[in-house]
Structures are given as C-alpha cells and as structure tokens.
Amino acid sequence: MSTRSTTERIGEWFSGSLPSPTRGVRKLLSLVGFVAVWWLFYQFGVLNFEHFVSPWTTIVEFAGALAGQPLTEGGNTIYLHAAYSAVRVAVGVGIAAILAIPLGLVVGTSQRWESLVYPAFEALRPIPPIAWLPIAIIVLPAVAIGSVSIPLSALFVVFIGAFFPIYTNTIEGARNVESEYRRAAESLGASRTNVFRHIVLPATLPAIVTGLSLGVGLGWITVVAAELVTGGPGIGYIIIQASRLLNNQAVVIGMIGVGALGYASSALVVALGRWLTPWSET
Amino acid sequence: MEYVRRVEQSVSLLALLAIWAVGTMIVATDLSLPTPPQVATAFVEAATGSYFWGEVVRSTFRVYLSYVIAAVVAIPLGLLIGRSEIAEDLLFPSLEVLRPIPPIAWFPALTIILFNQENIVRFIIFLAAFFPILLNTIEGVQGIEAEYSQAASSLGASSSQSLRHVVLPGALPSIYTGLVNAMGLAWVSLVAAELLSSTGLGYYLWNAFVSNAYPDVIVAILVIGVLGYVSSALVRWLGARQLPWLQSETV
Amino acid sequence: MSEHDTNDERTDADERSTDRTDRPDSAGDEEVRSWTESSGTGTVNIQDLTKVYGTDGDELVAVDEMDLHIEAEEFVTVLGPSGCGKSTVMECVAGYLDPTEGEVLVNGEPVDGPDPSRGVVFQENRLFPWKTINENVRFGPQMRDSVDEGRIETLFDQMGLEGFEESYPHELSGGMQQRAELARLLANDPDIMLMDEPFSGLDAMTKELMQEKLLDVWEDDDRTVVFITHDVEEAILLADRVVVMTARPGQVKDVIDVDLDRPRDTNVVTSDRFNELQRRASESIHDEAERAMEQAEGRA
C-alpha cells in the first residue's frame, strides 16, 4: 500500500507534473544536502566515515561499473550480478504469485477452504523467509544449466518472502468485496462462475497488486540476504565478497545497484497495476 | 456450524504436522531431515539450558529496542513531513534514496562505520522498522481530509491543538498499519543480520546448521516464528486498545 | 393503463388482504399481457412475511407478519421511516434474504434466490467500478448470451449516455451514474423493478429529472415497480399506491391510492389533490417516524 503510492508520488516529481520551481529547488537541495553530509562525514572522519568511501569516487566508480568494469579484480560486471539477482527475484516472485493468488482467492471466498487452509499457512507465516534457508539448502539441490550452477535455495527463500504478502493481500481483498456487487451481478443473471470472474476477481485486483508490490520488496530483501550466505553471482554476494576483499568502493556500488534495482522493480509493479486496473481513480 | 469450523481448523493444523512427520520419517529419510520427535527432544534439551534462553532474550531485546527507537523517530518525522510541504521537499528525497536499499545490504558498510556487532544488528533492525512506519505515517497524515483541519481551525483550534486532536488521531489507523508491518520486517531482518554475526537466534540457527545439528535448526525456526507471531499480536493488541481510546478523545 | 385504473377502485381493506380470491383473474391477466414484450406477469405477493435477524437472546424483528399484494405492472412505493425494515422486505423479494416466516410469491411462485426477471437498483450506486459504462449496461444480457445491440443502443440514447460508452463509472456525475444503472437494469428487460431509495443520494434537481425519467420508462414498458423511499413527495409523485410502513417491526400501516392522472410529471406536486394525498401520507407516517427515532436513540 505504502510502496505503491510513494513510488507514484516520486514518479510525479520526476516527470515534473507536480513541482513548482521552488519545490523542485528544495528537492534538489535535499539531494545535494545528502551528498554534502556524506562528504563532510568522510572528510572529517565523523563516525569512522574516513574509512568509508567518498561520494566523488563513488560516482566515478559507479559510472565505471556501468561502463562494464568488473566490480572486483578478475570478477564479473555489475550487469551479470544484477541479472542473477533480478532473475531470482523475478522467478521467485512469479512462482509465488502463481500459487498465492489462486490460493488467496479460494481462501478469501470460501469459508470451508478458509477453515482448512488458513490455519496451516498462518502457522508458517511468522517464520522469517531467511530462516528457511538451511532447510532449503538441505532439501533443494543446485541445478546445473550448462556450466552455471544455480542454487535453488536462494530462489526458494525469495519465493517464501514473496508468497505471504501476495497471499494475505489477496485473501484480504477477496474477503472485502462488497456484497452489493455480488448481489447486483446475481440479480442481473450472473452464475457463480460469472460472479467470480466479473466481480470477485476484478474487485480483488487492486489488493493483489498491493501484495505483489510488497512481495517484490521482500523478494529483494531476501535475495540479498540469501546471496550473502549462499554465494553468487548476485548483487548481494558482491556486497559481502567486496567487503571480504576490503573493497569498500565495490560494497557501496553494490548497495546502490540493489537500491536502484529495487526501485525499478517497484516502479514496474506500479505500471503493471495501472495496466491491470485501468478503472482506478488515481 | 461453529463446531464444524473448529474441526476443520484443527484438521488444517494437524495436516501440517502430518505432512512434516510423513515427509521426514517415511518419504525422504535419506535427507536426514529432522523428524518431529527429534525436534521435540532437541527443544527439551535446549530449553533446559541457559544458553538458548540467553539467545532468545538477546534477539527479542534487539528487536524491541530497535523497533521502539524506529517508532519514536519515524512517527514525529512522518507527521512533520506529512504536515509541512517544505519539510517534505527537504527531507523526503534523501530518505527515498536510502529506502530501496534492503536493510541487510547495509551490513558490510556498517562494519566499517560502527565496528560493534551489537550496534550493527540494532541498526539494521532499526532500518527495517523505520521506513514502513515513516511511509505509513506520512500517508496517514496526507490522507486526512483537509476539511477536518479546516473545521478544527474554524472552531478555534491552534496549530498544535489541531495536530493533537485532528492530525494524530486521523493518521493513527495508518500509523498502526505501519507499526504492524514494521514488526514483521524487524524479525525478518533480525534473522538475516544475526546469520552474519555471532550472537542471537539467527546465529544459533546458522550455527546449528553448519554443525549438522538439524533438529536444533528447526527448534530455532519455530521459536523465531513464535516470537515473531507473539510480537505482532502484541502490536495488534496494543493498537486495538489504543485506537478507540484516542478516537473517542477527539470526538 | 387500464390496469392501473382498476387499482383506484379498490378499498384500503382490500389492499391489505392477502386472500388470493381478491386478486383479479390471473387468466385474464395473461391475455392482457400476451402482446407485450415482457414474458412474465410480474405480480408480487408478500404473505405473512417475518424476518428476524440475530440469534436467541439478541433478536431483532425487522419485519413482522407483513402482507402485501402487488399487481402486475403496478407502481408501488413503500414509504417508511428509516430502520423500519423496508429494505429487508425488498431484499426478500429480490431473493437475497430468506424470510424467517411466511413467503414471497412472484408470479405465484415462491422466490428462490435472485433472478434476472427481478431487477434491483440499490441505494448506493452499484455500477461495477471496474467495467466501462458499456460493459456495465450489457452485463445482464451478456450473462445470458442474448445481447441485443439495437436495444443497448436505444437504451444509451434513451438515458442520454451516448459518448460515455467507454467511460468508467467514477468519471460520471451522480445523476448519470444513476441513469447508467437504470439502463443496466432495463437492458435485462425485467418484469419487476425493485428500487431501494435509488435517488436519495442525488441533489434535488437531478432527483427530479431522474423521477421523470423513471416515469417515462415505466409508462413506456409496463413493468411492476416496487420503489422504496422515505420521501413522502417522491412516494406520491411516482406511485399508483403508496404503502406506508410502521416503525420496526415493520408492518403495513396504511395504503393510499394515488388517483392522479397519468402520464405525470413533476408539476403535479402543485395540484390540490397532490397536497391532500401528501398531507394524508405525512400524517400517517409521522407517528412512525417518531417511534423509529426513539428506537434509534434506545439502541445508541
């Protein structure tokens, strides 16, 4: 819910639909101030920042990384790491959506299914996704495609991370479909299947999109955590690997990279939401 | 009807247990996955020692401390940003630069800045809880219809009175949503951060895994799940208690 | 129109009777309607209808042994104070609720769930927000695979909705949304239109236009209309008969025959006869409104 509207607001800022000149200047000031504080901390060694990196070298190095420089010596480019993480998130969230949406719709609309399914999943839900990692490593072997070995454990953790937000939001959405719409459709001659297709499904879509948005956010959190532990390639892996190599510059570039990817994917979900719900008023 | 429902709900939970038991004891025996009896034994063993409880207390305390600090910082900040366009313009863009970075991705960078592992874990949990509370507070404030504020000021309320009697209670449901989400995310990040450190339940979990004490892994998972569940229930309970009281005060 | 005239000759005592022998010969009814478009007859017979909400200890009797017979093609308004159970009556006729006791017969058959022959307009606009106006209007026929393009087009024209086919409901004004909802209902060609305070959310001017629109539609097509309202003027303006309900538990308190000429428009409200009827209805409902208010305070 919050992710969506905030991202939209940001989108409006950058597209220039909102700001008057002064507002634009103030926002620019905010970003300049951010970099300035960083630089001052670095320059004067506040909070050990002198051991950190300067904003200027970060900009230069980030541009270099974007130009295709390997992030660590003899290592891979940022694009390869980003691609690995992005695929994990996309596949993990995709599978989560395919399972969570139908399940959520069934649980949200049928009392019997709710009684049978909901308690079991509620018992599993509070377990943080990362905590599943050891089990995933034991149970799921790495799959080798050609010379590349893909550990399924990281994928599984992403799947768990994305599954529950999508599942709970779908249930919530399906439960809250106002009964008058159902009644109106029934009085117009809609069968049960038609009520589901024409009423329940579209009425639940905004909640599903909210769930997807939260799911993608958690997908990035969990993919980074999983890669920190299970290895790479991947953007989470490069952050910890660079730190082991005492390459602070690469650590920061990895952080910026994962932030940018997270930001881009939530923008993508917003766009998907707009496309799926053209009737929404915002 | 109610009776049938209770039976079905019990079936649901028992089925979960049955799947676990059958899966580990009959189907996939070669994976050496911990069975329910093994886990029960491991739990009794762990629960009788003080080390395990020490880690439980440590992790719980970390979550609650960081969570409270996050709420204390994020709610006033959110009220300010939601109320004042100038504050929004000056603060929000910077915060938005930091927000998309997953809290756990801060870990290596924080080892340079904070050194102390305890503080690193606390800070990561703080980050995890901070942004959901902040965003929901801002959204709650901005979602209040301008008419309410106008009505309050035309009834003679000062700006601070309007904040106390209109803005805060009006934003409270949204703040509450943020607080609930934040508690869940705090536990997610706690586990991730502790995996990389050397104390707490997350470490306990990972240490058990690398030393092949699989039943202890499950014990840790279940305990973390219960703690997370109880923490969220606590936030919901407090919210349910506080919301009507604060709302009725404004009427 | 001859149908409606016959109602005026009946006495109040007859109206309240549920005895089937009081009804006009149903065979004759069939004959009159055989040439019309509507296939059903459209009589509504509410017999001993009781609806109790809640369970033991915490019961709320919304409607208590209510009897009402509505002729085919009759326009009946049900007038009552808020919370008197008039919506409950409508929901039982629509088939959303099962009566606790008694029954509702439509065309002599007990009501068993919602049916496209009984169209419903709700108090709040219930156009599907996720469908365009065009998709909303053709929803009913589409459900039965019987979309008549000519009819849809005529409805858009009749309701003044041309040019808004691809708009979503929230893009339309309140009055236009209400016209679209009426169009959606009419596209289904129901025998009976059940309307639960459909115009109560509209401003006075739009409301007046909608009332005239509804009268036009009804006079063209001859359908049974059961129209619920708490507005005395609206009740008399539209109806052949005004059924006044008591405060909860709802019962029929009074039935007023409206012998104003048809076709009517909103100018009729200035006539002496209208004022006379209005006074009578107001008097009848006044005590009930007071009682309803006391009930509401008692609950609070």
Tab-separated table of N, CA and C in Angstrom, chain B residues 30-84:
chain	number	residue	atom	x	y	z
B	30	ASP	N	16.387	-40.299	3.487
B	30	ASP	CA	17.799	-40.186	3.166
B	30	ASP	C	18.344	-38.759	3.291
B	31	LEU	N	17.436	-37.774	3.401
B	31	LEU	CA	17.890	-36.385	3.511
B	31	LEU	C	18.264	-36.016	4.947
B	32	SER	N	18.056	-36.940	5.870
B	32	SER	CA	18.317	-36.699	7.289
B	32	SER	C	17.662	-35.407	7.795
B	33	LEU	N	16.453	-35.189	7.316
B	33	LEU	CA	15.691	-34.049	7.825
B	33	LEU	C	15.166	-34.383	9.220
B	34	PRO	N	15.152	-33.396	10.093
B	34	PRO	CA	14.711	-33.683	11.458
B	34	PRO	C	13.229	-34.055	11.534
B	35	THR	N	12.939	-35.093	12.283
B	35	THR	CA	11.557	-35.541	12.454
B	35	THR	C	10.952	-34.844	13.675
B	36	PRO	N	9.636	-34.838	13.783
B	36	PRO	CA	9.008	-34.183	14.940
B	36	PRO	C	9.541	-34.685	16.285
B	37	PRO	N	9.706	-36.003	16.503
B	37	PRO	CA	10.230	-36.427	17.810
B	37	PRO	C	11.644	-35.903	18.073
B	38	GLN	N	12.490	-35.915	17.026
B	38	GLN	CA	13.850	-35.399	17.192
B	38	GLN	C	13.829	-33.926	17.607
B	39	VAL	N	12.925	-33.180	16.962
B	39	VAL	CA	12.845	-31.752	17.253
B	39	VAL	C	12.336	-31.539	18.680
B	40	ALA	N	11.369	-32.360	19.068
B	40	ALA	CA	10.838	-32.232	20.431
B	40	ALA	C	11.952	-32.495	21.442
B	41	THR	N	12.729	-33.522	21.184
B	41	THR	CA	13.846	-33.837	22.082
B	41	THR	C	14.842	-32.681	22.116
B	42	ALA	N	15.171	-32.177	20.920
B	42	ALA	CA	16.135	-31.078	20.842
B	42	ALA	C	15.620	-29.857	21.592
B	43	PHE	N	14.318	-29.644	21.492
B	43	PHE	CA	13.750	-28.478	22.168
B	43	PHE	C	13.881	-28.628	23.685
B	44	VAL	N	13.533	-29.819	24.173
B	44	VAL	CA	13.621	-30.038	25.621
B	44	VAL	C	15.054	-29.816	26.090
B	45	GLU	N	15.989	-30.328	25.291
B	45	GLU	CA	17.395	-30.172	25.644
B	45	GLU	C	17.805	-28.698	25.681
B	46	ALA	N	17.401	-27.998	24.626
B	46	ALA	CA	17.770	-26.585	24.547
B	46	ALA	C	17.089	-25.789	25.658
B	47	ALA	N	15.831	-26.133	25.925
B	47	ALA	CA	15.043	-25.351	26.879
B	47	ALA	C	15.517	-25.544	28.307
B	48	THR	N	16.244	-26.606	28.553
B	48	THR	CA	16.724	-26.822	29.911
B	48	THR	C	18.067	-26.137	30.151
B	49	GLY	N	18.708	-25.685	29.080
B	49	GLY	CA	19.965	-24.964	29.258
B	49	GLY	C	19.745	-23.460	29.253
B	50	SER	N	20.720	-22.730	29.774
B	50	SER	CA	20.535	-21.276	29.855
B	50	SER	C	21.005	-20.578	28.573
B	51	TYR	N	21.894	-21.229	27.812
B	51	TYR	CA	22.428	-20.599	26.606
B	51	TYR	C	21.307	-20.221	25.635
B	52	PHE	N	20.435	-21.205	25.409
B	52	PHE	CA	19.349	-20.989	24.456
B	52	PHE	C	18.471	-19.803	24.871
B	53	TRP	N	18.101	-19.784	26.146
B	53	TRP	CA	17.221	-18.700	26.591
B	53	TRP	C	17.930	-17.356	26.549
B	54	GLY	N	19.237	-17.410	26.769
B	54	GLY	CA	20.009	-16.178	26.659
B	54	GLY	C	19.903	-15.599	25.256
B	55	GLU	N	19.986	-16.473	24.244
B	55	GLU	CA	19.875	-16.010	22.869
B	55	GLU	C	18.460	-15.526	22.559
B	56	VAL	N	17.469	-16.209	23.115
B	56	VAL	CA	16.078	-15.768	22.922
B	56	VAL	C	15.903	-14.348	23.447
B	57	VAL	N	16.379	-14.129	24.683
B	57	VAL	CA	16.237	-12.805	25.290
B	57	VAL	C	17.022	-11.772	24.489
B	58	ARG	N	18.220	-12.145	24.082
B	58	ARG	CA	19.060	-11.209	23.341
B	58	ARG	C	18.377	-10.751	22.047
B	59	SER	N	17.890	-11.733	21.267
B	59	SER	CA	17.253	-11.388	19.993
B	59	SER	C	15.979	-10.568	20.209
B	60	THR	N	15.180	-10.989	21.174
B	60	THR	CA	13.929	-10.278	21.438
B	60	THR	C	14.227	-8.833	21.852
B	61	PHE	N	15.198	-8.693	22.726
B	61	PHE	CA	15.536	-7.352	23.193
B	61	PHE	C	16.014	-6.484	22.024
B	62	ARG	N	16.851	-7.069	21.158
B	62	ARG	CA	17.334	-6.322	19.993
B	62	ARG	C	16.167	-5.804	19.161
B	63	VAL	N	15.229	-6.705	18.874
B	63	VAL	CA	14.092	-6.313	18.035
B	63	VAL	C	13.298	-5.192	18.713
B	64	TYR	N	12.981	-5.379	19.988
B	64	TYR	CA	12.111	-4.406	20.654
B	64	TYR	C	12.788	-3.055	20.808
B	65	LEU	N	14.068	-3.071	21.154
B	65	LEU	CA	14.777	-1.801	21.326
B	65	LEU	C	14.793	-1.027	20.005
B	66	SER	N	15.232	-1.691	18.944
B	66	SER	CA	15.328	-1.005	17.656
B	66	SER	C	13.950	-0.578	17.153
B	67	TYR	N	12.987	-1.425	17.406
B	67	TYR	CA	11.625	-1.134	16.955
B	67	TYR	C	11.096	0.122	17.634
B	68	VAL	N	11.296	0.199	18.941
B	68	VAL	CA	10.798	1.368	19.678
B	68	VAL	C	11.518	2.633	19.215
B	69	ILE	N	12.839	2.524	19.037
B	69	ILE	CA	13.583	3.706	18.563
B	69	ILE	C	13.064	4.118	17.184
B	70	ALA	N	12.858	3.133	16.319
B	70	ALA	CA	12.357	3.438	14.970
B	70	ALA	C	11.013	4.155	15.041
B	71	ALA	N	10.125	3.674	15.913
B	71	ALA	CA	8.801	4.296	16.033
B	71	ALA	C	8.919	5.715	16.576
B	72	VAL	N	9.794	5.891	17.581
B	72	VAL	CA	9.946	7.200	18.207
B	72	VAL	C	10.516	8.217	17.213
B	73	VAL	N	11.369	7.747	16.305
B	73	VAL	CA	11.926	8.665	15.317
B	73	VAL	C	10.970	8.838	14.140
B	74	ALA	N	10.406	7.723	13.669
B	74	ALA	CA	9.663	7.767	12.399
B	74	ALA	C	8.306	8.469	12.532
B	75	ILE	N	7.617	8.299	13.653
B	75	ILE	CA	6.275	8.880	13.751
B	75	ILE	C	6.326	10.414	13.757
B	76	PRO	N	7.145	11.041	14.630
B	76	PRO	CA	7.208	12.509	14.556
B	76	PRO	C	7.716	12.997	13.199
B	77	LEU	N	8.718	12.292	12.665
B	77	LEU	CA	9.253	12.689	11.369
B	77	LEU	C	8.170	12.586	10.287
B	78	GLY	N	7.402	11.527	10.348
B	78	GLY	CA	6.322	11.335	9.376
B	78	GLY	C	5.250	12.407	9.518
B	79	LEU	N	4.932	12.758	10.762
B	79	LEU	CA	3.940	13.819	10.994
B	79	LEU	C	4.440	15.127	10.402
B	80	LEU	N	5.728	15.393	10.624
B	80	LEU	CA	6.318	16.637	10.120
B	80	LEU	C	6.282	16.663	8.591
B	81	ILE	N	6.757	15.561	7.990
B	81	ILE	CA	6.811	15.518	6.525
B	81	ILE	C	5.403	15.564	5.934
B	82	GLY	N	4.470	14.895	6.593
B	82	GLY	CA	3.100	14.883	6.091
B	82	GLY	C	2.426	16.232	6.211
B	83	ARG	N	2.802	16.983	7.251
B	83	ARG	CA	2.145	18.255	7.506
B	83	ARG	C	2.753	19.395	6.702
B	84	SER	N	4.082	19.376	6.590
B	84	SER	CA	4.754	20.530	6.009
B	84	SER	C	5.343	20.203	4.649
